[in-house]
Amino acid sequence: MRGVSLIELVITMAVIGILTAIAYPAYTSYLQQSRRSDAMQALTLAQSQMEQCYAQYFAYNNAACAVSATSPSGYYTVQIASGATASSYSLTATVVAAGLQGRDSSCNSFTISNAGIKSATNAQGGDSSSTCWPN
């Protein structure tokens, strides 16, 4: 009867280790990209709330106009950017630093205006709109 030698076992473990070292970063990157949809969903919901507020009060900056503070899955915080007027607003979804999405330095925050203008910034504050928002 022939068994598995120690060398064969070590080689198998090395191959598994190399495959894991390659696959894990790709997997975490995929998860970060998939969690970005949480920000987009939160901004769409907040836009809906703002439009409902405008239909009711004829102004976006009414004191009764509020948006939900966190995204549905809790990866982003949503707020009305300062400078909202009666006829315009800008909503921003910023990643929760302590959460699972906190390591996503490519798409740190998403912004959308009442005119539908979308933008995104990375962790350094640079524009990453073309990377973060789907076409």
mmCIF file with all atom_site columns, C-alpha atoms in Angstrom:
data_model
loop_
_atom_site.group_PDB
_atom_site.id
_atom_site.type_symbol
_atom_site.label_atom_id
_atom_site.label_alt_id
_atom_site.label_comp_id
_atom_site.label_asym_id
_atom_site.label_entity_id
_atom_site.label_seq_id
_atom_site.pdbx_PDB_ins_code
_atom_site.Cartn_x
_atom_site.Cartn_y
_atom_site.Cartn_z
_atom_site.occupancy
_atom_site.B_iso_or_equiv
_atom_site.pdbx_formal_charge
_atom_site.auth_seq_id
_atom_site.auth_comp_id
_atom_site.auth_asym_id
_atom_site.auth_atom_id
_atom_site.pdbx_PDB_model_num
ATOM 1   C CA . MET A 1 1   ? 0.000   0.000  0.000   1.00 0.00 ? 1   MET A CA 1
ATOM 2   C CA . ARG A 1 2   ? 1.364   3.346  -0.991  1.00 0.00 ? 2   ARG A CA 1
ATOM 3   C CA . GLY A 1 3   ? 0.482   6.548  0.931   1.00 0.00 ? 3   GLY A CA 1
ATOM 4   C CA . VAL A 1 4   ? 1.071   10.240 0.359   1.00 0.00 ? 4   VAL A CA 1
ATOM 5   C CA . SER A 1 5   ? 4.599   11.369 1.049   1.00 0.00 ? 5   SER A CA 1
ATOM 6   C CA . LEU A 1 6   ? 5.428   14.482 3.048   1.00 0.00 ? 6   LEU A CA 1
ATOM 7   C CA . ILE A 1 7   ? 6.882   16.165 -0.045  1.00 0.00 ? 7   ILE A CA 1
ATOM 8   C CA . GLU A 1 8   ? 3.655   15.665 -2.010  1.00 0.00 ? 8   GLU A CA 1
ATOM 9   C CA . LEU A 1 9   ? 1.656   17.085 0.890   1.00 0.00 ? 9   LEU A CA 1
ATOM 10  C CA . VAL A 1 10  ? 3.919   20.158 1.162   1.00 0.00 ? 10  VAL A CA 1
ATOM 11  C CA . ILE A 1 11  ? 3.715   20.792 -2.587  1.00 0.00 ? 11  ILE A CA 1
ATOM 12  C CA . THR A 1 12  ? -0.086  20.527 -2.473  1.00 0.00 ? 12  THR A CA 1
ATOM 13  C CA . MET A 1 13  ? -0.244  22.978 0.436   1.00 0.00 ? 13  MET A CA 1
ATOM 14  C CA . ALA A 1 14  ? 2.058   25.405 -1.401  1.00 0.00 ? 14  ALA A CA 1
ATOM 15  C CA . VAL A 1 15  ? -0.149  25.308 -4.495  1.00 0.00 ? 15  VAL A CA 1
ATOM 16  C CA . ILE A 1 16  ? -3.248  25.947 -2.365  1.00 0.00 ? 16  ILE A CA 1
ATOM 17  C CA . GLY A 1 17  ? -1.455  28.835 -0.642  1.00 0.00 ? 17  GLY A CA 1
ATOM 18  C CA . ILE A 1 18  ? -0.480  30.432 -3.959  1.00 0.00 ? 18  ILE A CA 1
ATOM 19  C CA . LEU A 1 19  ? -4.012  30.108 -5.340  1.00 0.00 ? 19  LEU A CA 1
ATOM 20  C CA . THR A 1 20  ? -5.437  31.630 -2.156  1.00 0.00 ? 20  THR A CA 1
ATOM 21  C CA . ALA A 1 21  ? -2.969  34.524 -2.313  1.00 0.00 ? 21  ALA A CA 1
ATOM 22  C CA . ILE A 1 22  ? -4.149  35.282 -5.836  1.00 0.00 ? 22  ILE A CA 1
ATOM 23  C CA . ALA A 1 23  ? -7.880  34.694 -5.345  1.00 0.00 ? 23  ALA A CA 1
ATOM 24  C CA . TYR A 1 24  ? -8.503  36.490 -2.029  1.00 0.00 ? 24  TYR A CA 1
ATOM 25  C CA . PRO A 1 25  ? -7.631  40.054 -3.181  1.00 0.00 ? 25  PRO A CA 1
ATOM 26  C CA . ALA A 1 26  ? -9.738  39.578 -6.313  1.00 0.00 ? 26  ALA A CA 1
ATOM 27  C CA . TYR A 1 27  ? -12.639 38.349 -4.195  1.00 0.00 ? 27  TYR A CA 1
ATOM 28  C CA . THR A 1 28  ? -12.464 41.286 -1.764  1.00 0.00 ? 28  THR A CA 1
ATOM 29  C CA . SER A 1 29  ? -12.287 43.708 -4.697  1.00 0.00 ? 29  SER A CA 1
ATOM 30  C CA . TYR A 1 30  ? -15.404 42.118 -6.163  1.00 0.00 ? 30  TYR A CA 1
ATOM 31  C CA . LEU A 1 31  ? -17.199 42.457 -2.817  1.00 0.00 ? 31  LEU A CA 1
ATOM 32  C CA . GLN A 1 32  ? -16.291 46.154 -2.608  1.00 0.00 ? 32  GLN A CA 1
ATOM 33  C CA . GLN A 1 33  ? -17.641 46.753 -6.100  1.00 0.00 ? 33  GLN A CA 1
ATOM 34  C CA . SER A 1 34  ? -20.868 44.919 -5.315  1.00 0.00 ? 34  SER A CA 1
ATOM 35  C CA . ARG A 1 35  ? -21.394 46.924 -2.091  1.00 0.00 ? 35  ARG A CA 1
ATOM 36  C CA . ARG A 1 36  ? -21.270 50.178 -4.077  1.00 0.00 ? 36  ARG A CA 1
ATOM 37  C CA . SER A 1 37  ? -24.798 49.407 -5.243  1.00 0.00 ? 37  SER A CA 1
ATOM 38  C CA . ASP A 1 38  ? -25.848 50.101 -1.645  1.00 0.00 ? 38  ASP A CA 1
ATOM 39  C CA . ALA A 1 39  ? -24.785 53.744 -2.084  1.00 0.00 ? 39  ALA A CA 1
ATOM 40  C CA . MET A 1 40  ? -26.635 54.018 -5.370  1.00 0.00 ? 40  MET A CA 1
ATOM 41  C CA . GLN A 1 41  ? -29.767 52.506 -3.855  1.00 0.00 ? 41  GLN A CA 1
ATOM 42  C CA . ALA A 1 42  ? -29.554 54.899 -0.893  1.00 0.00 ? 42  ALA A CA 1
ATOM 43  C CA . LEU A 1 43  ? -29.146 57.917 -3.179  1.00 0.00 ? 43  LEU A CA 1
ATOM 44  C CA . THR A 1 44  ? -32.092 56.836 -5.315  1.00 0.00 ? 44  THR A CA 1
ATOM 45  C CA . LEU A 1 45  ? -34.235 56.492 -2.200  1.00 0.00 ? 45  LEU A CA 1
ATOM 46  C CA . ALA A 1 46  ? -33.067 59.895 -0.909  1.00 0.00 ? 46  ALA A CA 1
ATOM 47  C CA . GLN A 1 47  ? -33.816 61.476 -4.298  1.00 0.00 ? 47  GLN A CA 1
ATOM 48  C CA . SER A 1 48  ? -37.316 60.068 -4.102  1.00 0.00 ? 48  SER A CA 1
ATOM 49  C CA . GLN A 1 49  ? -37.753 61.531 -0.618  1.00 0.00 ? 49  GLN A CA 1
ATOM 50  C CA . MET A 1 50  ? -36.510 64.938 -1.790  1.00 0.00 ? 50  MET A CA 1
ATOM 51  C CA . GLU A 1 51  ? -38.858 64.956 -4.782  1.00 0.00 ? 51  GLU A CA 1
ATOM 52  C CA . GLN A 1 52  ? -41.758 64.002 -2.532  1.00 0.00 ? 52  GLN A CA 1
ATOM 53  C CA . CYS A 1 53  ? -40.809 66.870 -0.233  1.00 0.00 ? 53  CYS A CA 1
ATOM 54  C CA . TYR A 1 54  ? -40.691 69.280 -3.164  1.00 0.00 ? 54  TYR A CA 1
ATOM 55  C CA . ALA A 1 55  ? -44.127 68.147 -4.313  1.00 0.00 ? 55  ALA A CA 1
ATOM 56  C CA . GLN A 1 56  ? -45.496 68.756 -0.838  1.00 0.00 ? 56  GLN A CA 1
ATOM 57  C CA . TYR A 1 57  ? -43.697 71.995 0.185   1.00 0.00 ? 57  TYR A CA 1
ATOM 58  C CA . PHE A 1 58  ? -42.531 73.397 -3.200  1.00 0.00 ? 58  PHE A CA 1
ATOM 59  C CA . ALA A 1 59  ? -38.981 73.626 -1.845  1.00 0.00 ? 59  ALA A CA 1
ATOM 60  C CA . TYR A 1 60  ? -36.117 71.218 -1.295  1.00 0.00 ? 60  TYR A CA 1
ATOM 61  C CA . ASN A 1 61  ? -34.764 73.126 1.708   1.00 0.00 ? 61  ASN A CA 1
ATOM 62  C CA . ASN A 1 62  ? -37.882 72.914 3.888   1.00 0.00 ? 62  ASN A CA 1
ATOM 63  C CA . ALA A 1 63  ? -37.152 71.927 7.495   1.00 0.00 ? 63  ALA A CA 1
ATOM 64  C CA . ALA A 1 64  ? -39.460 68.923 7.136   1.00 0.00 ? 64  ALA A CA 1
ATOM 65  C CA . CYS A 1 65  ? -37.357 67.546 4.282   1.00 0.00 ? 65  CYS A CA 1
ATOM 66  C CA . ALA A 1 66  ? -35.045 64.856 5.576   1.00 0.00 ? 66  ALA A CA 1
ATOM 67  C CA . VAL A 1 67  ? -33.363 61.826 4.101   1.00 0.00 ? 67  VAL A CA 1
ATOM 68  C CA . SER A 1 68  ? -32.480 58.536 5.738   1.00 0.00 ? 68  SER A CA 1
ATOM 69  C CA . ALA A 1 69  ? -29.117 58.727 7.481   1.00 0.00 ? 69  ALA A CA 1
ATOM 70  C CA . THR A 1 70  ? -27.726 55.369 6.391   1.00 0.00 ? 70  THR A CA 1
ATOM 71  C CA . SER A 1 71  ? -27.944 53.189 3.337   1.00 0.00 ? 71  SER A CA 1
ATOM 72  C CA . PRO A 1 72  ? -30.138 50.071 3.440   1.00 0.00 ? 72  PRO A CA 1
ATOM 73  C CA . SER A 1 73  ? -27.200 47.753 4.237   1.00 0.00 ? 73  SER A CA 1
ATOM 74  C CA . GLY A 1 74  ? -25.391 50.309 6.388   1.00 0.00 ? 74  GLY A CA 1
ATOM 75  C CA . TYR A 1 75  ? -22.229 50.652 4.301   1.00 0.00 ? 75  TYR A CA 1
ATOM 76  C CA . TYR A 1 76  ? -22.783 54.377 3.567   1.00 0.00 ? 76  TYR A CA 1
ATOM 77  C CA . THR A 1 77  ? -24.124 57.454 5.320   1.00 0.00 ? 77  THR A CA 1
ATOM 78  C CA . VAL A 1 78  ? -26.372 59.721 3.266   1.00 0.00 ? 78  VAL A CA 1
ATOM 79  C CA . GLN A 1 79  ? -26.773 63.434 3.769   1.00 0.00 ? 79  GLN A CA 1
ATOM 80  C CA . ILE A 1 80  ? -27.984 66.527 1.990   1.00 0.00 ? 80  ILE A CA 1
ATOM 81  C CA . ALA A 1 81  ? -24.944 68.561 1.034   1.00 0.00 ? 81  ALA A CA 1
ATOM 82  C CA . SER A 1 82  ? -24.797 72.063 2.449   1.00 0.00 ? 82  SER A CA 1
ATOM 83  C CA . GLY A 1 83  ? -26.148 74.723 0.174   1.00 0.00 ? 83  GLY A CA 1
ATOM 84  C CA . ALA A 1 84  ? -29.485 73.134 -0.642  1.00 0.00 ? 84  ALA A CA 1
ATOM 85  C CA . THR A 1 85  ? -31.867 75.770 -1.943  1.00 0.00 ? 85  THR A CA 1
ATOM 86  C CA . ALA A 1 86  ? -35.572 75.839 -2.640  1.00 0.00 ? 86  ALA A CA 1
ATOM 87  C CA . SER A 1 87  ? -34.915 74.719 -6.215  1.00 0.00 ? 87  SER A CA 1
ATOM 88  C CA . SER A 1 88  ? -31.780 72.549 -5.984  1.00 0.00 ? 88  SER A CA 1
ATOM 89  C CA . TYR A 1 89  ? -30.006 70.021 -3.816  1.00 0.00 ? 89  TYR A CA 1
ATOM 90  C CA . SER A 1 90  ? -27.062 67.691 -3.820  1.00 0.00 ? 90  SER A CA 1
ATOM 91  C CA . LEU A 1 91  ? -27.024 64.349 -1.999  1.00 0.00 ? 91  LEU A CA 1
ATOM 92  C CA . THR A 1 92  ? -23.859 62.599 -0.862  1.00 0.00 ? 92  THR A CA 1
ATOM 93  C CA . ALA A 1 93  ? -23.333 59.007 0.217   1.00 0.00 ? 93  ALA A CA 1
ATOM 94  C CA . THR A 1 94  ? -20.058 58.581 2.088   1.00 0.00 ? 94  THR A CA 1
ATOM 95  C CA . VAL A 1 95  ? -18.545 55.241 3.042   1.00 0.00 ? 95  VAL A CA 1
ATOM 96  C CA . VAL A 1 96  ? -18.690 54.284 6.728   1.00 0.00 ? 96  VAL A CA 1
ATOM 97  C CA . ALA A 1 97  ? -14.989 54.128 7.630   1.00 0.00 ? 97  ALA A CA 1
ATOM 98  C CA . ALA A 1 98  ? -15.392 51.512 10.350  1.00 0.00 ? 98  ALA A CA 1
ATOM 99  C CA . GLY A 1 99  ? -17.546 49.235 8.196   1.00 0.00 ? 99  GLY A CA 1
ATOM 100 C CA . LEU A 1 100 ? -16.726 46.520 5.688   1.00 0.00 ? 100 LEU A CA 1
ATOM 101 C CA . GLN A 1 101 ? -16.689 49.045 2.855   1.00 0.00 ? 101 GLN A CA 1
ATOM 102 C CA . GLY A 1 102 ? -14.159 51.271 4.670   1.00 0.00 ? 102 GLY A CA 1
ATOM 103 C CA . ARG A 1 103 ? -11.250 49.877 2.654   1.00 0.00 ? 103 ARG A CA 1
ATOM 104 C CA . ASP A 1 104 ? -12.764 50.932 -0.665  1.00 0.00 ? 104 ASP A CA 1
ATOM 105 C CA . SER A 1 105 ? -10.394 53.768 -1.489  1.00 0.00 ? 105 SER A CA 1
ATOM 106 C CA . SER A 1 106 ? -11.459 53.934 -5.155  1.00 0.00 ? 106 SER A CA 1
ATOM 107 C CA . CYS A 1 107 ? -15.022 55.095 -4.490  1.00 0.00 ? 107 CYS A CA 1
ATOM 108 C CA . ASN A 1 108 ? -15.142 56.855 -1.140  1.00 0.00 ? 108 ASN A CA 1
ATOM 109 C CA . SER A 1 109 ? -18.220 58.986 -1.770  1.00 0.00 ? 109 SER A CA 1
ATOM 110 C CA . PHE A 1 110 ? -20.993 59.290 -4.339  1.00 0.00 ? 110 PHE A CA 1
ATOM 111 C CA . THR A 1 111 ? -22.898 62.484 -5.127  1.00 0.00 ? 111 THR A CA 1
ATOM 112 C CA . ILE A 1 112 ? -26.024 63.166 -7.165  1.00 0.00 ? 112 ILE A CA 1
ATOM 113 C CA . SER A 1 113 ? -27.860 66.426 -7.732  1.00 0.00 ? 113 SER A CA 1
ATOM 114 C CA . ASN A 1 114 ? -31.496 67.229 -8.429  1.00 0.00 ? 114 ASN A CA 1
ATOM 115 C CA . ALA A 1 115 ? -30.534 67.561 -12.102 1.00 0.00 ? 115 ALA A CA 1
ATOM 116 C CA . GLY A 1 116 ? -29.228 63.981 -12.095 1.00 0.00 ? 116 GLY A CA 1
ATOM 117 C CA . ILE A 1 117 ? -25.555 64.966 -12.291 1.00 0.00 ? 117 ILE A CA 1
ATOM 118 C CA . LYS A 1 118 ? -23.525 62.144 -10.770 1.00 0.00 ? 118 LYS A CA 1
ATOM 119 C CA . SER A 1 119 ? -20.007 62.287 -9.402  1.00 0.00 ? 119 SER A CA 1
ATOM 120 C CA . ALA A 1 120 ? -17.753 60.248 -7.154  1.00 0.00 ? 120 ALA A CA 1
ATOM 121 C CA . THR A 1 121 ? -14.495 60.810 -5.338  1.00 0.00 ? 121 THR A CA 1
ATOM 122 C CA . ASN A 1 122 ? -11.785 58.467 -4.164  1.00 0.00 ? 122 ASN A CA 1
ATOM 123 C CA . ALA A 1 123 ? -10.213 58.476 -0.696  1.00 0.00 ? 123 ALA A CA 1
ATOM 124 C CA . GLN A 1 124 ? -7.720  61.174 -1.738  1.00 0.00 ? 124 GLN A CA 1
ATOM 125 C CA . GLY A 1 125 ? -10.505 63.455 -2.992  1.00 0.00 ? 125 GLY A CA 1
ATOM 126 C CA . GLY A 1 126 ? -9.831  62.904 -6.680  1.00 0.00 ? 126 GLY A CA 1
ATOM 127 C CA . ASP A 1 127 ? -12.579 62.432 -9.239  1.00 0.00 ? 127 ASP A CA 1
ATOM 128 C CA . SER A 1 128 ? -13.432 58.786 -9.871  1.00 0.00 ? 128 SER A CA 1
ATOM 129 C CA . SER A 1 129 ? -16.880 59.203 -11.422 1.00 0.00 ? 129 SER A CA 1
ATOM 130 C CA . SER A 1 130 ? -16.182 57.116 -14.508 1.00 0.00 ? 130 SER A CA 1
ATOM 131 C CA . THR A 1 131 ? -14.966 54.215 -12.371 1.00 0.00 ? 131 THR A CA 1
ATOM 132 C CA . CYS A 1 132 ? -17.640 54.289 -9.694  1.00 0.00 ? 132 CYS A CA 1
ATOM 133 C CA . TRP A 1 133 ? -20.899 55.059 -11.484 1.00 0.00 ? 133 TRP A CA 1
ATOM 134 C CA . PRO A 1 134 ? -22.106 52.444 -13.977 1.00 0.00 ? 134 PRO A CA 1
ATOM 135 C CA . ASN A 1 135 ? -22.801 53.639 -17.499 1.00 0.00 ? 135 ASN A CA 1
#
